[in-house]
């Protein structure tokens, strides 16, 4: 398949907007499947995990391929629930374009905004699909207005719905209007022409010269505006009723980029099958037949049997597989622009770069979010199996972190939300047959330095027979504005050789895993190695790493350290008569209300609330509002515990 005929796209949206249903209808319409499944029956192609089928939500991003109009489309159906945002992040990293799906009743919802900003950060061009036009209360114009107000200043609506709500039967293409088009359709075509003329010089010239813009010019202009992000093509339909799917496929082909239309991942790795191989691992899964590594090939060709390197390790690719959700078909090779899975590599992690042994390269890995919620887990028996199963889970999903609490000795699993952890634990039970007991959820605290120390001296000296150990370091510790950890060396005159400086930094990182207050990870500090000394025989990397670790641990005990807790931005939607109770309840939960708005009898309250105060909030809100209230919570960082 020639590269400009390839489309790699994500389906993105708030929970329940209809991503999986859209994907399902696309697979059917393109002939990739013969039956169409439904989310509520647990029969869709992309929600194939038993937990997804039971819960009726997408948890894991699933890739599927199909062909349309001579193009090969690879779609990634992503989860909409906020707890699985990391899964979306990993997918966005390897996609060239996206379809953002909206609910025609709700318009832009909180998680639509989150994934939109994520896509912005990755520079992923997208088109919009306003779904569920068949629902009571569906309103395309209102949905477009909310897109304009909150996401994109220039939505360009290219269709007109036929019929409303239950009477919705399809869409009229405003680009190619039939002869007998209604006055309303002509008016909307005019609106589209004017909007495009405003953004696109060639279209403007044509508009000024002839008074209209032809369908061909419009299509060309819309493609360019989509790729540059200056305009947002908006389509509409009702996936459930199979309306608007063909035009959506046409739009994907017409407007979204091929791998050759986006900037190369690196200047020296063009999207060319003849270039040296560079592929990024974005997903790792264990299947019944072994470990599969999902990757996006950015440049070069990956053949079955090839050897590839990843951070210095060389591994053999035994099989290359094209992915169809839970099914795989073997192919001989994958080329630049392809998204495939491979069997063989045992060590490659999510975020790793696989490359040609002679031409090593490291691509930027997807960012992983910090965990905010933890539970203690314990095996009723088979403790060792639990340990290895947890390690496997964390490998598949880097937003899960496993550690042993230094005080209680308990194994603690941390993740991005209660649901995230619940799903992980359920996976241990179902997929691995482990009987696990789970403690109550608690938040994942952090520690941060508020005032530092200078000139802390640490000498690590061991001379009890055999080879000795000698390392001498002097450290300054200061708070930093940024989250995370910065390290610098100000050592002069080569008093500490470069490799030992690196060992000191590694030792400091070890020390950051357990802070002085309660053994929580330490963040927001800058450490400077200001001086040190070596011994001609007894100094080693190990000695300096140990000195870095113990030295920083001692320094942290001398610093003023503050406890941080995760906070979330909460958006609560309730009938307006319940808003008083909701505000009071948020205040009792240490929430800070940022704003509230009332529209058509519905109040939307936005607040920042500590995650620790949100456990059980769903139940509380439901009972307060007789089931009519809903909320979403999005972790937004850490704040000092009062
Ligand atoms: N009325 C109506 N319902 C729809 C339409 N499309 C999807 N639905 C229903 O909306 C619900 C959610 O659809 P999904 O396809 O699971 O939504 P999703 O965006 O994949 O949800 P998550 O993956 O959990 O974020 C299901 O019950 C669908 O049957 C539509 O066009 N009209
Ligand atoms: Mg879904």
XYZ file of C-alpha atoms and ligand atoms in Angstrom:
675
model
C 0.000 0.000 0.000
C 1.504 3.342 -0.989
C 2.045 5.615 1.959
C -0.295 8.411 0.892
C -3.135 5.864 0.844
C -2.646 5.102 4.544
C -4.643 6.749 7.350
C -3.818 6.083 10.998
C -6.477 7.650 13.124
C -7.810 7.652 16.625
C -11.425 7.858 17.694
C -11.507 10.214 20.665
C -14.261 11.471 22.952
C -15.835 11.782 26.358
C -17.164 8.546 27.828
C -20.259 7.185 26.039
C -20.185 9.608 23.098
C -20.257 6.593 20.796
C -16.642 5.923 19.768
C -16.954 2.159 19.880
C -20.274 2.250 18.053
C -18.791 4.503 15.355
C -15.852 2.107 15.013
C -18.168 -0.878 14.826
C -20.260 0.703 12.055
C -17.112 1.680 10.152
C -15.896 -1.918 10.241
C -19.234 -3.109 8.960
C -19.572 -0.473 6.280
C -16.098 -1.179 4.925
C -16.762 -4.906 4.816
C -14.245 -5.722 7.537
C -17.021 -7.454 9.498
C -20.245 -9.119 8.397
C -22.321 -8.607 11.525
C -22.517 -5.440 13.579
C -22.173 -5.736 17.310
C -23.565 -3.521 20.052
C -21.867 -2.180 23.153
C -24.821 -3.115 25.370
C -24.804 -6.698 24.060
C -21.050 -6.998 24.606
C -20.575 -7.939 20.961
C -18.422 -5.190 19.458
C -15.089 -5.919 17.824
C -13.034 -3.364 19.737
C -14.492 -3.846 23.239
C -13.327 -7.458 23.310
C -11.954 -7.689 26.832
C -14.389 -9.483 29.182
C -14.364 -6.511 31.548
C -15.222 -4.118 28.725
C -18.101 -6.368 27.719
C -19.420 -6.556 31.278
C -19.047 -2.895 32.068
C -20.126 -1.581 28.653
C -17.202 0.811 28.466
C -13.920 0.832 26.625
C -10.892 0.304 28.865
C -8.105 -0.572 26.460
C -7.328 1.163 23.194
C -7.912 -1.343 20.400
C -6.556 -1.151 16.863
C -8.461 -2.316 13.783
C -7.812 -1.942 10.080
C -10.146 -1.711 7.099
C -10.079 -0.394 3.567
C -12.156 2.399 2.088
C -11.933 3.896 -1.395
C -8.573 2.241 -1.988
C -7.120 3.542 1.283
C -6.051 1.528 4.279
C -7.496 2.889 7.492
C -6.089 1.823 10.853
C -8.327 2.998 13.658
C -7.631 3.076 17.351
C -10.822 3.062 19.401
C -9.831 4.776 22.642
C -11.473 4.773 26.078
C -13.398 7.888 27.144
C -13.267 7.391 30.895
C -10.854 9.748 32.611
C -9.097 6.905 34.475
C -7.815 5.601 31.160
C -6.463 8.865 29.769
C -2.973 7.334 29.741
C -4.202 4.824 27.191
C -5.364 7.737 25.012
C -2.015 9.474 25.471
C -0.106 6.408 24.292
C -2.367 6.122 21.251
C -2.113 9.782 20.321
C 1.629 9.437 20.258
C 1.444 7.078 17.263
C -1.518 8.472 15.308
C -1.506 10.860 12.390
C -5.090 12.090 12.709
C -8.237 11.716 14.765
C -12.004 11.816 14.700
C -13.378 13.617 17.752
C -16.858 12.300 18.535
C -19.431 14.429 20.365
C -22.842 13.657 21.797
C -25.374 15.871 20.004
C -27.323 16.364 23.238
C -24.422 17.118 25.583
C -22.057 18.900 23.163
C -18.542 19.375 24.534
C -18.143 17.380 27.772
C -15.228 17.558 30.238
C -13.301 14.597 28.894
C -13.811 15.811 25.286
C -11.915 18.874 26.373
C -9.145 16.841 28.005
C -8.542 14.623 24.988
C -8.797 17.661 22.696
C -5.968 19.371 24.562
C -3.981 16.139 24.486
C -4.415 15.987 20.707
C -3.374 19.662 20.508
C -0.183 18.868 22.367
C 0.605 16.082 19.940
C -0.312 18.273 16.952
C -2.773 15.660 15.689
C -5.086 17.043 12.953
C -8.707 16.119 13.507
C -12.256 16.285 12.248
C -15.391 16.288 14.391
C -18.359 13.921 14.275
C -21.455 15.040 16.163
C -23.129 11.730 16.993
C -26.508 10.674 18.396
C -28.564 13.112 16.327
C -31.455 10.676 16.772
C -31.676 11.335 20.519
C -34.362 13.493 22.079
C -32.842 16.911 22.645
C -30.152 16.462 19.984
C -29.149 19.806 18.524
C -26.366 20.079 15.968
C -26.199 23.870 16.093
C -25.905 23.927 19.881
C -23.213 21.248 19.812
C -21.285 23.227 17.191
C -21.665 26.369 19.289
C -20.122 24.573 22.268
C -17.263 23.354 20.067
C -16.701 26.926 18.910
C -16.810 28.292 22.436
C -14.575 25.704 24.036
C -12.411 23.910 21.506
C -11.988 25.514 18.130
C -12.764 29.015 16.833
C -13.585 27.854 13.305
C -15.873 24.812 13.085
C -16.827 24.229 9.435
C -20.078 22.284 9.194
C -20.172 20.364 5.911
C -23.524 18.614 6.309
C -27.149 19.331 7.048
C -29.145 16.763 9.050
C -32.395 15.465 7.532
C -35.122 15.324 10.175
C -34.801 15.859 13.915
C -34.426 13.585 16.913
C -36.364 10.363 16.389
C -37.182 11.515 12.857
C -33.506 11.937 11.949
C -32.864 9.901 8.820
C -29.567 11.039 7.328
C -27.385 13.894 6.171
C -27.114 16.144 3.129
C -23.602 16.793 1.840
C -23.218 20.558 1.548
C -20.231 20.219 -0.772
C -22.148 18.380 -3.462
C -25.683 19.691 -3.147
C -28.304 18.047 -5.330
C -30.099 20.196 -7.949
C -33.299 20.301 -5.908
C -31.621 21.229 -2.622
C -33.767 23.113 -0.115
C -33.357 26.798 0.618
C -31.947 25.865 4.034
C -29.313 23.632 2.484
C -28.319 26.408 0.070
C -28.106 28.878 2.914
C -25.836 26.564 4.896
C -23.641 25.969 1.866
C -23.260 29.723 1.656
C -22.272 29.926 5.331
C -19.657 27.236 4.720
C -18.269 29.027 1.644
C -17.969 32.283 3.555
C -16.262 30.631 6.483
C -13.782 28.840 4.233
C -13.103 32.008 2.227
C -12.225 33.765 5.440
C -9.554 31.210 6.263
C -8.168 30.196 2.884
C -6.683 32.659 0.339
C -7.258 30.510 -2.771
C -10.878 29.924 -1.805
C -11.234 33.635 -1.094
C -9.944 34.553 -4.558
C -12.410 32.188 -6.189
C -15.242 33.488 -4.030
C -14.466 37.090 -4.925
C -14.028 36.352 -8.627
C -17.042 34.101 -9.218
C -19.281 34.544 -6.177
C -19.127 30.839 -5.309
C -16.554 28.223 -4.315
C -16.671 24.936 -6.207
C -16.841 21.611 -4.399
C -13.321 20.792 -5.612
C -11.852 23.984 -4.216
C -13.783 23.568 -0.981
C -12.501 20.052 -0.554
C -8.918 21.084 -1.190
C -9.193 24.038 1.154
C -10.831 21.919 3.884
C -7.980 19.419 3.672
C -5.378 22.140 4.035
C -7.255 23.797 6.887
C -7.550 20.451 8.675
C -3.847 19.714 8.325
C -2.850 23.178 9.518
C -5.459 23.121 12.282
C -6.902 26.457 11.195
C -10.324 24.967 10.507
C -12.306 22.091 11.970
C -14.498 20.075 9.601
C -17.699 19.039 11.391
C -19.804 16.075 10.279
C -22.819 14.565 11.956
C -24.925 11.441 12.195
C -26.198 8.682 14.420
C -23.826 5.760 14.568
C -26.320 3.559 16.357
C -28.692 3.887 13.414
C -25.854 3.644 10.929
C -26.413 7.203 9.677
C -23.567 9.385 8.502
C -20.921 6.649 8.502
C -20.103 6.613 4.775
C -19.635 10.379 4.614
C -17.425 10.112 7.708
C -15.238 7.546 5.937
C -15.051 9.780 2.874
C -14.022 12.679 5.101
C -11.305 10.613 6.804
C -9.810 9.856 3.403
C -10.316 13.384 2.071
C -9.172 15.469 5.019
C -7.032 13.530 7.487
C -3.283 13.208 6.854
C -1.368 10.200 5.602
C 1.907 9.401 7.394
C 3.658 11.323 4.612
C 1.622 14.481 5.315
C 2.845 14.930 8.876
C 6.334 16.098 9.831
C 8.825 13.200 10.190
C 9.280 11.925 13.728
C 12.893 13.128 13.445
C 14.595 14.876 10.541
C 16.890 11.885 10.036
C 14.022 9.381 10.074
C 11.729 10.217 7.158
C 8.552 8.208 6.519
C 10.376 6.164 3.906
C 10.556 2.350 3.727
C 14.172 2.622 2.550
C 15.339 4.697 5.546
C 16.823 2.999 8.656
C 14.202 1.412 10.891
C 12.685 3.438 13.721
C 9.561 2.153 15.486
C 7.954 3.203 18.745
C 6.376 0.719 21.150
C 3.031 2.057 22.366
C 1.432 -1.008 23.865
C 2.475 -4.349 25.311
C -0.025 -7.139 25.953
C 0.254 -10.698 27.151
C -1.991 -12.992 25.160
C -2.657 -16.694 25.395
C 0.058 -17.218 22.790
C 2.648 -14.962 24.393
C 3.798 -11.405 24.616
C 2.869 -9.011 21.821
C 4.525 -5.664 21.308
C 2.483 -3.061 19.433
C 4.432 -0.535 17.489
C 4.234 2.257 15.006
C 6.856 2.122 12.299
C 7.975 5.671 11.569
C 10.729 4.966 9.099
C 12.262 2.001 7.356
C 10.981 -1.554 6.994
C 10.587 -4.232 9.638
C 10.696 -7.794 8.296
C 9.846 -11.033 9.985
C 13.109 -12.511 11.279
C 14.844 -9.129 11.563
C 17.005 -8.285 14.519
C 16.219 -4.982 16.186
C 17.830 -3.128 19.050
C 16.216 -1.322 21.920
C 18.488 0.582 24.302
C 21.442 -1.603 23.409
C 19.650 -4.960 23.634
C 19.206 -6.891 20.420
C 16.149 -9.062 19.956
C 14.668 -11.000 17.087
C 11.269 -10.261 15.609
C 9.750 -13.685 15.115
C 6.447 -12.566 13.629
C 4.878 -9.375 12.313
C 1.118 -9.153 12.786
C -1.600 -6.929 11.456
C -4.026 -6.309 14.316
C -7.789 -6.669 14.156
C -8.713 -5.990 17.795
C -8.465 -9.472 19.343
C -7.423 -11.178 16.114
C -4.078 -11.083 14.362
C -2.997 -11.981 10.871
C 0.595 -12.602 10.018
C 2.365 -10.500 7.396
C 5.921 -10.594 6.111
C 6.850 -7.040 6.863
C 5.703 -3.630 7.985
C 6.848 -0.341 6.495
C 7.006 3.294 7.524
C 3.510 4.439 8.431
C 2.276 1.014 9.585
C 0.842 0.153 12.978
C 1.442 -3.517 13.748
C 2.173 -5.932 16.566
C 5.263 -8.111 16.728
C 6.043 -11.313 18.571
C 9.561 -12.120 19.677
C 10.925 -9.182 21.653
C 10.725 -9.992 25.345
C 12.154 -6.898 26.936
C 10.815 -3.896 24.993
C 8.650 -1.711 27.205
C 5.959 0.807 26.345
C 7.793 3.871 25.068
C 10.833 1.947 23.796
C 12.274 2.571 20.352
C 13.041 -0.443 18.190
C 15.629 0.360 15.561
C 18.074 -1.094 13.095
C 21.151 -2.436 14.953
C 23.489 -0.317 12.824
C 21.523 2.909 13.202
C 20.450 3.411 16.804
C 17.960 6.147 17.608
C 15.716 6.985 20.557
C 12.272 8.435 19.869
C 10.525 10.446 22.514
C 8.360 8.116 24.610
C 4.761 8.987 25.510
C 4.531 10.824 28.824
C 3.158 8.824 31.728
C 0.865 10.454 34.233
C 1.652 10.205 37.933
C -0.550 7.827 39.911
C -2.969 9.453 42.332
C -4.789 6.574 44.034
C -3.388 3.500 45.787
C -4.659 0.268 47.284
C -2.878 -2.406 49.261
C -3.144 -5.810 47.577
C -2.462 -9.181 49.073
C -2.687 -12.703 47.710
C -4.650 -15.161 49.819
C -2.038 -17.656 48.603
C 0.542 -17.656 45.809
C 2.279 -14.473 46.928
C 5.046 -15.006 44.403
C 2.627 -15.333 41.545
C 0.972 -12.093 42.618
C 4.316 -10.330 42.577
C 5.093 -11.465 39.052
C 1.544 -10.786 37.833
C 1.743 -7.240 39.214
C 5.081 -6.700 37.511
C 3.506 -7.839 34.248
C 0.550 -5.478 34.716
C 2.807 -2.501 35.363
C 4.776 -3.393 32.274
C 1.645 -3.376 30.120
C 0.374 -0.184 31.671
C 3.126 2.180 32.844
C 0.545 4.329 34.652
C 0.266 1.495 37.202
C 2.998 1.526 39.817
C 3.765 -1.283 42.275
C 5.794 -0.762 45.414
C 6.240 -2.283 48.825
C 5.388 0.068 51.663
C 8.572 0.344 53.736
C 6.643 0.641 57.004
C 3.894 -1.950 56.670
C 5.569 -4.307 54.203
C 2.335 -4.319 52.191
C 2.322 -4.412 48.410
C 0.757 -1.196 47.169
C -0.693 -0.741 43.693
C -1.112 2.857 42.505
C -2.959 4.167 39.472
C -4.932 7.019 37.985
C -8.261 6.465 39.702
C -10.490 4.034 41.578
C -11.806 2.480 38.384
C -8.306 2.101 36.974
C -7.273 0.077 40.052
C -10.515 -1.888 40.152
C -9.957 -2.964 36.553
C -6.336 -3.903 37.281
C -7.302 -6.025 40.291
C -10.111 -7.677 38.383
C -7.606 -8.539 35.658
C -5.457 -10.311 38.254
C -8.465 -12.311 39.329
C -9.859 -13.165 35.925
C -6.839 -13.465 33.689
C -4.456 -14.944 36.223
C -6.878 -16.727 38.517
C -5.382 -15.106 41.596
C -7.343 -14.674 44.781
C -6.477 -11.191 45.920
C -7.649 -9.153 48.864
C -7.727 -5.400 48.359
C -7.538 -2.668 50.996
C -9.433 0.594 50.993
C -8.256 3.083 48.392
C -6.052 5.908 49.574
C -4.414 8.709 47.708
C -0.842 8.573 46.513
C 0.958 11.301 48.454
C 4.119 13.068 47.425
C 6.722 14.960 49.405
C 8.306 18.185 48.294
C 11.150 20.345 49.524
C 10.099 23.808 50.736
C 13.481 24.930 52.011
C 16.766 23.269 51.289
C 20.246 22.755 52.712
C 23.691 23.602 51.419
C 27.010 21.851 51.786
C 25.786 18.561 53.158
C 28.832 16.313 53.403
C 28.493 12.565 53.073
C 31.378 10.125 53.197
C 30.761 6.528 52.289
C 33.757 4.562 53.485
C 34.006 0.827 53.998
C 37.260 -0.924 54.732
C 36.428 -4.242 56.288
C 38.751 -6.505 54.370
C 38.631 -7.229 50.628
C 37.955 -4.395 48.195
C 36.990 -1.240 50.062
C 34.451 1.378 49.133
C 35.174 5.066 49.134
C 33.029 7.953 47.963
C 32.835 11.474 49.288
C 30.130 13.879 48.117
C 28.954 17.369 49.039
C 25.353 18.193 48.112
C 23.167 21.285 47.920
C 19.402 20.715 47.915
C 16.962 23.446 46.914
C 13.242 23.583 46.149
C 12.424 23.881 42.440
C 9.461 25.460 40.702
C 9.044 22.484 38.427
C 7.686 19.124 39.484
C 10.179 16.301 39.334
C 13.906 16.272 39.952
C 16.800 18.280 38.552
C 20.404 17.368 39.052
C 23.518 19.399 38.298
C 27.199 19.159 39.002
C 29.276 22.171 40.017
C 32.376 20.161 40.777
C 35.555 21.806 39.503
C 38.967 20.470 38.627
C 37.786 16.941 37.924
C 37.652 16.181 41.633
C 34.806 13.779 40.862
C 35.132 12.091 37.435
C 32.164 12.283 35.080
C 31.052 8.649 35.475
C 30.933 9.026 39.239
C 28.819 12.154 38.861
C 26.333 10.045 36.910
C 26.443 7.430 39.655
C 25.702 10.111 42.274
C 22.702 11.245 40.212
C 21.445 7.648 40.001
C 21.883 7.308 43.760
C 19.886 10.496 44.324
C 17.076 9.093 42.185
C 17.084 5.998 44.377
C 16.733 8.206 47.451
C 13.744 10.039 45.940
C 11.626 6.915 46.006
C 11.125 7.257 49.749
C 10.794 10.666 51.306
C 11.557 11.489 54.963
C 7.953 12.228 55.995
C 6.178 9.003 55.193
C 8.175 7.146 52.569
C 6.347 8.823 49.668
C 8.072 9.752 46.409
C 9.846 13.111 46.560
C 9.332 15.699 43.826
C 10.052 19.369 43.116
C 13.717 19.673 44.085
C 17.086 20.526 42.619
C 20.224 18.772 43.801
C 23.702 20.104 43.047
C 26.841 18.111 43.607
C 29.269 20.829 44.682
C 32.338 18.867 45.672
C 33.674 15.439 46.424
C 36.721 13.233 46.632
C 37.824 9.865 45.338
C 40.207 7.185 46.482
C 42.649 5.727 43.919
C 41.695 2.099 44.681
C 38.409 2.004 46.555
C 36.209 4.389 44.541
C 33.657 2.860 42.167
C 30.294 3.577 40.533
C 28.652 1.544 43.254
C 30.351 3.481 46.040
C 29.263 6.824 44.524
C 25.755 5.622 43.875
C 25.500 4.564 47.512
C 26.919 7.911 48.626
C 24.382 9.732 46.429
C 21.515 7.741 47.905
C 22.512 7.939 51.560
C 23.769 11.510 51.218
C 20.526 12.784 49.742
C 18.517 10.820 52.278
C 20.414 12.577 55.043
C 20.080 15.937 53.307
C 16.312 15.504 52.967
C 16.027 14.883 56.687
C 17.648 18.273 57.188
C 15.351 20.047 54.693
C 11.877 21.413 55.405
C 9.618 18.944 53.588
C 5.896 19.276 52.944
C 3.315 16.590 52.162
C 1.471 16.935 48.833
C -1.817 15.308 47.908
C -3.364 14.841 44.468
C -6.192 17.193 43.530
C -8.752 16.846 40.776
C -10.834 19.209 38.743
C -14.407 18.113 39.265
C -17.323 19.011 37.017
C -20.687 18.267 38.598
C -23.875 18.387 36.531
C -27.126 18.460 38.553
C -30.690 19.764 38.286
C -30.485 23.419 39.332
C -32.698 22.883 42.408
C -30.006 20.581 43.849
C -27.130 22.998 43.397
C -27.171 24.349 46.968
C -26.650 20.925 48.476
C -23.903 20.156 45.998
C -22.007 23.347 46.846
C -22.249 22.618 50.570
C -21.068 19.093 50.048
C -18.106 20.239 47.928
C -17.112 22.726 50.625
C -17.218 19.967 53.240
C -14.858 18.004 51.015
C -12.327 20.848 50.988
C -13.412 21.746 47.442
C -12.737 25.157 45.940
C -15.495 26.124 43.537
C -14.118 27.733 40.382
C -17.413 28.491 38.707
C -20.982 27.474 38.135
C -23.419 28.013 35.307
C -27.105 27.241 34.890
C -28.604 26.358 31.538
C -32.117 25.064 30.934
C -32.647 23.915 34.487
C -29.260 22.185 34.712
C -26.411 23.505 36.820
C -22.782 22.772 36.011
C -20.370 23.336 38.897
C -16.598 23.250 38.427
C -14.388 22.835 41.474
C -10.942 21.688 42.565
C -11.197 18.955 45.181
C -8.547 16.760 46.871
C -8.798 13.260 45.443
C -8.843 11.870 48.990
C -12.212 13.564 49.512
C -13.733 12.076 46.381
C -13.925 8.443 47.481
C -17.582 7.566 47.616
C -18.641 10.852 46.031
C -20.458 9.126 43.163
C -22.818 7.364 45.580
C -23.330 10.501 47.635
C -24.165 12.588 44.587
C -26.589 10.004 43.266
C -28.508 9.873 46.509
C -28.551 13.652 46.909
C -30.010 14.128 43.439
C -32.177 11.007 43.161
C -29.841 9.695 40.505
C -30.001 12.794 38.324
C -26.554 14.173 39.127
C -23.356 13.151 37.355
C -19.753 14.178 37.739
C -16.347 13.762 36.193
C -13.028 14.198 37.972
C -9.737 14.819 36.242
C -6.464 14.740 38.187
C -4.747 18.090 37.741
C -1.679 17.790 39.937
C -0.586 17.939 43.564
C -1.230 20.528 46.258
C 0.081 20.894 49.826
C -1.916 19.088 52.484
C -3.209 21.712 54.934
N -29.289 7.058 20.482
C -28.044 6.765 20.125
N -27.275 6.046 20.943
C -26.016 5.785 20.550
C -25.495 6.251 19.314
N -24.213 5.855 19.210
C -23.941 5.152 20.339
N -25.030 5.110 21.136
C -25.154 4.425 22.432
O -24.390 5.121 23.393
C -23.809 4.206 24.328
C -22.322 4.407 24.382
O -21.755 4.056 23.138
P -20.269 3.580 22.975
O -20.055 3.346 21.526
O -19.948 2.504 23.930
O -19.525 4.889 23.453
P -17.961 5.063 23.684
O -17.665 6.466 23.301
O -17.217 4.002 22.973
O -17.840 4.885 25.249
P -16.484 4.621 26.107
O -15.598 3.778 25.268
O -16.901 3.919 27.347
O -15.893 5.949 26.387
C -24.202 2.811 23.852
O -25.310 2.396 24.581
C -24.564 3.027 22.402
O -25.496 2.089 21.938
C -26.351 6.997 18.465
O -26.012 7.407 17.374
N -27.604 7.220 18.931
Mg -15.874 2.733 23.674
